mmCIF file of C-alpha atoms in Angstrom:
data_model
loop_
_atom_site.group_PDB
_atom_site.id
_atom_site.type_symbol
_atom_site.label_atom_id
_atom_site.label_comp_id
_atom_site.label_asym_id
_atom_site.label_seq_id
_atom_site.Cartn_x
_atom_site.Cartn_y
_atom_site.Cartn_z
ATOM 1 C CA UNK A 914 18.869 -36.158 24.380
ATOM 2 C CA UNK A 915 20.199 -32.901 26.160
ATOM 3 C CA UNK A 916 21.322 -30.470 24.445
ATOM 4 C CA UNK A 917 24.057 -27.078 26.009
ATOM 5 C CA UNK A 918 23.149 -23.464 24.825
ATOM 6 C CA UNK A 919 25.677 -23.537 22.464
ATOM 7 C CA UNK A 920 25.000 -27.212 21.095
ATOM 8 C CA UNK A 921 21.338 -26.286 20.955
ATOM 9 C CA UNK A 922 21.939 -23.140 18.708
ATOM 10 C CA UNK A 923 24.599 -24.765 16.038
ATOM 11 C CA UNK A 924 22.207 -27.378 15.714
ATOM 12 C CA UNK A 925 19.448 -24.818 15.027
ATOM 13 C CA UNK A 926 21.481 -22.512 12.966
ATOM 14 C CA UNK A 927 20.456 -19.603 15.371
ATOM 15 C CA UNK A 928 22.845 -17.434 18.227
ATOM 16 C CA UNK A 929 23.055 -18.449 21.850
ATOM 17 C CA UNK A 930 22.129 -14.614 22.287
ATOM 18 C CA UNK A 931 19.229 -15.381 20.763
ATOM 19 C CA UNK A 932 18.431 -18.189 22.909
ATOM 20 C CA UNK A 933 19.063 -16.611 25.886
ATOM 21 C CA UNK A 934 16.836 -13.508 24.704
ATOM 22 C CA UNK A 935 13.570 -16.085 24.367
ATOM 23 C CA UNK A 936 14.578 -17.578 27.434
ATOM 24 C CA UNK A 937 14.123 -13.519 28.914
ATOM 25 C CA UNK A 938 11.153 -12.722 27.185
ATOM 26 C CA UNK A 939 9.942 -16.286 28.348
ATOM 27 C CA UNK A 940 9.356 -17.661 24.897
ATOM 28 C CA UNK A 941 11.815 -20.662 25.336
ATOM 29 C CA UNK A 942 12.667 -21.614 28.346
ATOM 30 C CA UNK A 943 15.914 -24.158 29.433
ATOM 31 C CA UNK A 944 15.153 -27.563 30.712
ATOM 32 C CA UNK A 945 16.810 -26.726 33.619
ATOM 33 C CA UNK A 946 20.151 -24.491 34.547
ATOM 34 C CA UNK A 947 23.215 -26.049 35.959
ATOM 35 C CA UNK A 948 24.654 -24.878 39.395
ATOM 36 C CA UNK A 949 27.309 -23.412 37.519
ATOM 37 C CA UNK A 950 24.608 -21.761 35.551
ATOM 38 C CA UNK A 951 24.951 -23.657 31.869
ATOM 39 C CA UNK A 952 21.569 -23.893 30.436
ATOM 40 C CA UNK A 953 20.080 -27.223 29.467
ATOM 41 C CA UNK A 954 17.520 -28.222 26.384
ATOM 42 C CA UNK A 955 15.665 -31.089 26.261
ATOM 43 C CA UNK A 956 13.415 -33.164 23.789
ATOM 44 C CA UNK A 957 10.339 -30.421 24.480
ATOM 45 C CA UNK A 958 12.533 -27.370 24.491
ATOM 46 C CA UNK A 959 13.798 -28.573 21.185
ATOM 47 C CA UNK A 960 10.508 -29.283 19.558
ATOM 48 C CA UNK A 961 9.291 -25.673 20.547
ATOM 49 C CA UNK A 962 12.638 -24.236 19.350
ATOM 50 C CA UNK A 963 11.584 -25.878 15.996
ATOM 51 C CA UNK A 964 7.815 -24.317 16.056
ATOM 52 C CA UNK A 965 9.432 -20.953 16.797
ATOM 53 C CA UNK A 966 11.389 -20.672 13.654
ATOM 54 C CA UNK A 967 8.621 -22.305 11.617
ATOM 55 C CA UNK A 968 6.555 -19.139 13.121
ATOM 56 C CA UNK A 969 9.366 -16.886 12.432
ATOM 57 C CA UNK A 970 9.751 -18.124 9.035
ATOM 58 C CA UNK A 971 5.970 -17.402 7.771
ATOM 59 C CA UNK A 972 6.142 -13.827 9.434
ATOM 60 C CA UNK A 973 4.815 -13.990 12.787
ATOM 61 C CA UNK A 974 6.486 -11.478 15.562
ATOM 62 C CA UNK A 975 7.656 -13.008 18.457
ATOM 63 C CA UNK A 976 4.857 -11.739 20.598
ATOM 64 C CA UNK A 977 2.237 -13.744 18.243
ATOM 65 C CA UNK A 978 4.594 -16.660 18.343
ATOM 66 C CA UNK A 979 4.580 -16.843 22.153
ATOM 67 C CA UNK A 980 0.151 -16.305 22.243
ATOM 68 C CA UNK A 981 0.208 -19.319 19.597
ATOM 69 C CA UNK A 982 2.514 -21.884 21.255
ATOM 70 C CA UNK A 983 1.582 -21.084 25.230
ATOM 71 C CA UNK A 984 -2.448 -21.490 24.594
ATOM 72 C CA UNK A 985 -3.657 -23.890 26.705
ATOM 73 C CA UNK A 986 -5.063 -25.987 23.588
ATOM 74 C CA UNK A 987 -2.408 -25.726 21.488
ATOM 75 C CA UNK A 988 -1.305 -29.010 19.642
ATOM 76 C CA UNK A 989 2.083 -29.896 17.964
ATOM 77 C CA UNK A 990 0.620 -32.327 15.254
ATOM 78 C CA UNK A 991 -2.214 -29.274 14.217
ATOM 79 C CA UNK A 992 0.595 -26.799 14.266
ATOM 80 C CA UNK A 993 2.998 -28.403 12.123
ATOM 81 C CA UNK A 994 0.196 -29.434 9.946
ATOM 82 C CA UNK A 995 -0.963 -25.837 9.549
ATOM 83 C CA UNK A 996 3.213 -24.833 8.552
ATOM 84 C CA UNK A 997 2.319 -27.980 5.701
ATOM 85 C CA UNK A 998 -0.671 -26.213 4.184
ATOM 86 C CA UNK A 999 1.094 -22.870 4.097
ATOM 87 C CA UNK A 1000 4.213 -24.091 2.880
ATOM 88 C CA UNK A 1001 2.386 -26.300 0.391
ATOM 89 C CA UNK A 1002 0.308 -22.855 -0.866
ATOM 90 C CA UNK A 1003 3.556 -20.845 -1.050
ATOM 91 C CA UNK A 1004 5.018 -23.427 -3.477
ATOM 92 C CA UNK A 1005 1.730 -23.543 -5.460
ATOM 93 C CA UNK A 1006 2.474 -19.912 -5.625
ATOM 94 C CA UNK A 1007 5.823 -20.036 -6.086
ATOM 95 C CA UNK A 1008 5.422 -22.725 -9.321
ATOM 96 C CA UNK A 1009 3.192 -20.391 -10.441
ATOM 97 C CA UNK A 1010 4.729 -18.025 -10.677
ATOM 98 C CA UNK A 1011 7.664 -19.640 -12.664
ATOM 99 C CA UNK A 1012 5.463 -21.075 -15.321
ATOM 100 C CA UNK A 1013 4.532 -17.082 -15.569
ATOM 101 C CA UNK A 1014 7.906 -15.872 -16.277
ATOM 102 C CA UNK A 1015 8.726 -19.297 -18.468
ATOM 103 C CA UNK A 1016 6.025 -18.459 -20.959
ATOM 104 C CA UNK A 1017 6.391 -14.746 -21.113
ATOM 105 C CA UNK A 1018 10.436 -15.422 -22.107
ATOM 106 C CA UNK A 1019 8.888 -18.251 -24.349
ATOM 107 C CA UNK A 1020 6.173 -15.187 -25.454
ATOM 108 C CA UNK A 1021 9.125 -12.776 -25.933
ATOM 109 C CA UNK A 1022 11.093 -15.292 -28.378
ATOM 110 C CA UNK A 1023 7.742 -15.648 -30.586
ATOM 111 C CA UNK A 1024 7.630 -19.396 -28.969
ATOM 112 C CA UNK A 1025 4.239 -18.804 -27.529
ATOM 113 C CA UNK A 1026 1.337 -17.135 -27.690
ATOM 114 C CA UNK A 1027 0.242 -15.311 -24.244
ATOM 115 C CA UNK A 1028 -2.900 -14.087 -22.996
ATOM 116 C CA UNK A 1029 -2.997 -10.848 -21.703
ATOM 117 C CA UNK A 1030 -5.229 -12.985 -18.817
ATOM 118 C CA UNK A 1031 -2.514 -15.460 -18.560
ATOM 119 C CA UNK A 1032 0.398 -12.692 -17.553
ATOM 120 C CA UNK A 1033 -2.020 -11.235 -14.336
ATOM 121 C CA UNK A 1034 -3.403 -14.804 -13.664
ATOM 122 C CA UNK A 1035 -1.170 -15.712 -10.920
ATOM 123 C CA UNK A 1036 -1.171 -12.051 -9.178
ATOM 124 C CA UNK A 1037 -4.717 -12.196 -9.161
ATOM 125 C CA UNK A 1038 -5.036 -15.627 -7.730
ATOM 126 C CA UNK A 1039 -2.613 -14.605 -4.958
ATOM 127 C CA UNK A 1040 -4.854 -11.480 -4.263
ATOM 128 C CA UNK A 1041 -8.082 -13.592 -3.956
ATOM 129 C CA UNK A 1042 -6.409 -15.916 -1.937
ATOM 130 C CA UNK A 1043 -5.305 -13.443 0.783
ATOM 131 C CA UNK A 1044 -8.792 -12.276 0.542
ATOM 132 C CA UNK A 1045 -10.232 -16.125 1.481
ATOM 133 C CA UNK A 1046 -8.052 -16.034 4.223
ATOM 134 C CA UNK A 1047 -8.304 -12.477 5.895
ATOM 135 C CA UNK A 1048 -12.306 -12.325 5.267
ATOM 136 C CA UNK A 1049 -13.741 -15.584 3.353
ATOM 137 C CA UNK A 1050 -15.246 -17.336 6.578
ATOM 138 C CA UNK A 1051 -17.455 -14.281 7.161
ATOM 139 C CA UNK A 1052 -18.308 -13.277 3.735
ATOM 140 C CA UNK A 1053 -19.026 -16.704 2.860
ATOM 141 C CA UNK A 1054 -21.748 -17.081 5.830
ATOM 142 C CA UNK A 1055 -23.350 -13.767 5.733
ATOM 143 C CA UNK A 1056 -23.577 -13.704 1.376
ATOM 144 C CA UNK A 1057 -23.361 -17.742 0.500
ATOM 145 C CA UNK A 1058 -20.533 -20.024 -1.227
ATOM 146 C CA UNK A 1059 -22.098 -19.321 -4.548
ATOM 147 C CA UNK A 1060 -21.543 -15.364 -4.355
ATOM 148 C CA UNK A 1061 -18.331 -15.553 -3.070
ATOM 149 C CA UNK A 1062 -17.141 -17.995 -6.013
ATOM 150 C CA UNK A 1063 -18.567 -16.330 -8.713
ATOM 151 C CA UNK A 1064 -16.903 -12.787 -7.419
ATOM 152 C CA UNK A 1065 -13.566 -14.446 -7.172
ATOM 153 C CA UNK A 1066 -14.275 -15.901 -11.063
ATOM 154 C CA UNK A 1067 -15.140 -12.224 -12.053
ATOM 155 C CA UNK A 1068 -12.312 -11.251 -10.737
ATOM 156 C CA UNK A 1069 -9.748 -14.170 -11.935
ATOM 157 C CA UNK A 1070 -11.239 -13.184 -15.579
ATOM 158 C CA UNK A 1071 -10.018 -9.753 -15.132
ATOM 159 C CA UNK A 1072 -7.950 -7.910 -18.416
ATOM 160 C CA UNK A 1073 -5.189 -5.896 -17.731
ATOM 161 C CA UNK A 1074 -7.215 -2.480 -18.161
ATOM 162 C CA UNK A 1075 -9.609 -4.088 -15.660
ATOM 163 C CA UNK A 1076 -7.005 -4.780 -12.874
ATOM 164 C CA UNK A 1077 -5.412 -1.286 -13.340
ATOM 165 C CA UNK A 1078 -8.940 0.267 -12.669
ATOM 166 C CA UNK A 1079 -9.638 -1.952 -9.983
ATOM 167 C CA UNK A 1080 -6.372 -0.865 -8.122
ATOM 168 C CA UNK A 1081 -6.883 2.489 -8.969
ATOM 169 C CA UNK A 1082 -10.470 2.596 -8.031
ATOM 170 C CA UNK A 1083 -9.252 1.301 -4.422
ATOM 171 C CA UNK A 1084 -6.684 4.081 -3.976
ATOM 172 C CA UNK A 1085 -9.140 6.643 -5.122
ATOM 173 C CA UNK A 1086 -11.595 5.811 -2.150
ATOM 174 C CA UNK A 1087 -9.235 4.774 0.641
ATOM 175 C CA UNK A 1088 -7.487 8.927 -0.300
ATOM 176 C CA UNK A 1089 -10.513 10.206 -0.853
ATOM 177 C CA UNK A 1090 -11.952 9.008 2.527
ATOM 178 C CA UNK A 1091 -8.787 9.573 4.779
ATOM 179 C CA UNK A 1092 -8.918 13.469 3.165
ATOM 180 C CA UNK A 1093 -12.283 13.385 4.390
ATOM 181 C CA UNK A 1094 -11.827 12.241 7.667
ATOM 182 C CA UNK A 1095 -9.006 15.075 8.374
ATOM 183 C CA UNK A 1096 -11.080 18.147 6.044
ATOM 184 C CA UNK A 1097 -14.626 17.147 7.804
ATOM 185 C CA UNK A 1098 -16.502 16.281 4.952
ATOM 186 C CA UNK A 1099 -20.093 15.142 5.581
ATOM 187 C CA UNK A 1100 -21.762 12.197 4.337
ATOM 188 C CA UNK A 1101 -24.518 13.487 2.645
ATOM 189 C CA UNK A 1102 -21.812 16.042 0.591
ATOM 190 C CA UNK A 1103 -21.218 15.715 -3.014
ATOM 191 C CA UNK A 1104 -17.377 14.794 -2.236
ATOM 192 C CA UNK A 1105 -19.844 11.671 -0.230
ATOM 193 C CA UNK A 1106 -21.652 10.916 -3.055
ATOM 194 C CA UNK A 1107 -18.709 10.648 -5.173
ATOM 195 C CA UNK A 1108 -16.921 8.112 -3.130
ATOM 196 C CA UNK A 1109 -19.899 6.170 -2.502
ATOM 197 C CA UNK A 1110 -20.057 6.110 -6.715
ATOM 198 C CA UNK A 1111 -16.660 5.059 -6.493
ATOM 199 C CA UNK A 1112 -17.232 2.464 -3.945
ATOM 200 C CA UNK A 1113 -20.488 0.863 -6.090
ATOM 201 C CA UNK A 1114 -18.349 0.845 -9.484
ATOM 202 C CA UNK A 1115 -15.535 -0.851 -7.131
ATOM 203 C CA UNK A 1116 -17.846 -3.647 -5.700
ATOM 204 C CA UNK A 1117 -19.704 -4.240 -9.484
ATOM 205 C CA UNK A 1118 -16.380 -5.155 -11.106
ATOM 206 C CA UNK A 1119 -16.392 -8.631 -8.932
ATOM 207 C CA UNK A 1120 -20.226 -8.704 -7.636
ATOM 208 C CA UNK A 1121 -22.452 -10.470 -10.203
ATOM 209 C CA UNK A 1122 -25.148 -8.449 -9.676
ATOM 210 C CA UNK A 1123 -25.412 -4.823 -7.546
ATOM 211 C CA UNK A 1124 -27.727 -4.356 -4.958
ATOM 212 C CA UNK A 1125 -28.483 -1.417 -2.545
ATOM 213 C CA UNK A 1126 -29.419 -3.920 -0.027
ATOM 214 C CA UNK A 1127 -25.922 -5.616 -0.316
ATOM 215 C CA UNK A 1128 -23.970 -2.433 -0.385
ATOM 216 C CA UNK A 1129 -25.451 -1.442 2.941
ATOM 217 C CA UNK A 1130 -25.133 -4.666 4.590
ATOM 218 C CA UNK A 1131 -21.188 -4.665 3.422
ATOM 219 C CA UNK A 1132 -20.898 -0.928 4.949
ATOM 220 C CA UNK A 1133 -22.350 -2.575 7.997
ATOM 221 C CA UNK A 1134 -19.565 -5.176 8.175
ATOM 222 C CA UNK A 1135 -17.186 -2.199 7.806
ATOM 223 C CA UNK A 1136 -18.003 -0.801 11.199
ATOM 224 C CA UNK A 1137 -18.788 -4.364 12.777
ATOM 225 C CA UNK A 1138 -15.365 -6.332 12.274
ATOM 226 C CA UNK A 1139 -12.355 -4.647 13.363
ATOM 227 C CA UNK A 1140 -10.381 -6.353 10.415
ATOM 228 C CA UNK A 1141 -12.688 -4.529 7.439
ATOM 229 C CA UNK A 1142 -12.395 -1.495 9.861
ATOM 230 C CA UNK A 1143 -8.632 -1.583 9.982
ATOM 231 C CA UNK A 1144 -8.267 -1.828 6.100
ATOM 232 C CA UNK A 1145 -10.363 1.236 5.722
ATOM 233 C CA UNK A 1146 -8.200 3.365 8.795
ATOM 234 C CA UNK A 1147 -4.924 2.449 7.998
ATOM 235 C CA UNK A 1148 -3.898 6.279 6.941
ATOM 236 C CA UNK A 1149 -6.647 8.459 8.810
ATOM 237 C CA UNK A 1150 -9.018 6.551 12.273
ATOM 238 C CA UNK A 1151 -12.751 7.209 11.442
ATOM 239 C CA UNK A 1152 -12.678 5.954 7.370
ATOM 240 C CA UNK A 1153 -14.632 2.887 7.959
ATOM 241 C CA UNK A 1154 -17.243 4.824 9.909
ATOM 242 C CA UNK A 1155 -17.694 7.619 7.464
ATOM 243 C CA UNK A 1156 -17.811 5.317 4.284
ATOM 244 C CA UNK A 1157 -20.474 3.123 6.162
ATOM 245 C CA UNK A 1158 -22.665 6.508 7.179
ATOM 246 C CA UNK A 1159 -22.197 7.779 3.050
ATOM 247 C CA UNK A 1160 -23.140 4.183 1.830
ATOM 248 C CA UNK A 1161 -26.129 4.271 4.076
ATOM 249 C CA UNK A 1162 -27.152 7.955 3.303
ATOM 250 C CA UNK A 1163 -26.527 8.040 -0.571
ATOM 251 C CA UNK A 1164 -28.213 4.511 -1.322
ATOM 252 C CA UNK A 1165 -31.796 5.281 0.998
ATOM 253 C CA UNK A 1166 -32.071 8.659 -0.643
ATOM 254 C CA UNK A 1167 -31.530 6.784 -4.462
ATOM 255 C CA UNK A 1168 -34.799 4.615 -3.033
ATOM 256 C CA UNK A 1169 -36.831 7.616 -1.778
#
């Protein structure tokens, strides 16, 4: 079936401007145009129209879109089974959520008895989860399933007081490293030492056990994977580099 602009876009609750703006930044292209210059959409054109606003819909820009669904091995069954598995994590989220605010009202009314674990449960589930998918394939190879898991438990186990430092410990060395970057602080400094202190009580509150060895390797990754490095520079370029050098300085000279 062929579908006009106009057709296409009530049908896909979306503006004909729209259309013809992916059609100009050659994201979705017509079927073919008429002589009299009325766009066409077929069967393909409408099943890429769909994968658009599935993309659109989890947060991808329109540039990202366009890499994703004009690779050469891109496949429509993978694609939309991918959307499944998000979707189906957002609603596990999403339940979760629910059940959260349905037992602290039931809490509230004297109806339940809450957990102080139980209220931060589902916000630190969603944080570990992020973390599996922005950095677990690498962590997990370079430090082993078993590390990874048991972090994520420390971390799920968390109190309230615990979280709160946790957060706070993050903001304390991502400032204290960007002020560093701009005031030219040196790694082997005392203001270095400090955040390196701050960085080791950071890592211990999810790492089973502390190591030296660890810490350095993890600085290493810092410098090595432009995602770890673009956590670490989001305020002020040349964090990641600096907190790798202090790691590396501070932890050789605790072993000499």
């Amino acid at each position: 079936m062929e579908y006009g602009i106009r057709d296409l876009a009530k049908l896909a609750g979306v503006s004909a401007r729209t259309l013809r703006y992916y059609e100009e930044i050659g994201l979705l292209k017509p079927l073919y145009t008429s002589q009299a210059g009325y766009r066409f959409y077929g069967e393909d054109e409408v099943a890429l129209l769909q994968q658009i606003l599935f993309y659109r819909e989890r947060g991808f820009d329109l540039k990202s879109i366009g890499q994703i669904l004009y690779e050469r091995d891109f496949n429509l069954m993978e694609a939309l089974k991918e959307h499944l598995r998000e979707l189906e994590a957002q609603r596990i989220h999403v339940d979760a959520l629910i059940r959260t605010v349905k037992q602290t009202i039931l809490s509230m009314k004297g109806e339940y008895e809450m957990e102080d674990q139980e209220k931060f449960r589902v916000f630190l589930e969603q944080q570990i989860k992020e973390n599996e998918t922005k950095y677990g394939a690498e962590i997990r190879e370079k430090y082993g399933d078993a590390q990874v898991d048991a972090s994520n438990r420390r971390m799920l186990k968390m109190s309230q007081e615990e979280w709160d430092r946790f957060q706070k410990l993050e903001t304390e060395i991502r400032e204290g490293l960007a002020n560093a970057v701009r005031t030219g602080v040196l790694p082997d400094s005392q203001e270095g030492c400090r955040i390196v202190e701050l960085h080791r009580e950071w890592l211990s509150m999810t790492w089973k056990q502390y190591t030296k060895e660890v810490h350095r390797a993890l600085a290493t990754m810092y410098v090595c994977d432009e995602r770890f490095t673009q956590y670490y520079d989001q305020e002020e370029p040349g964090c990641a580099a600096l907190l790798e050098q202090m790691i590396q300085y501070w932890t050789e000279k605790e072993e000499g």
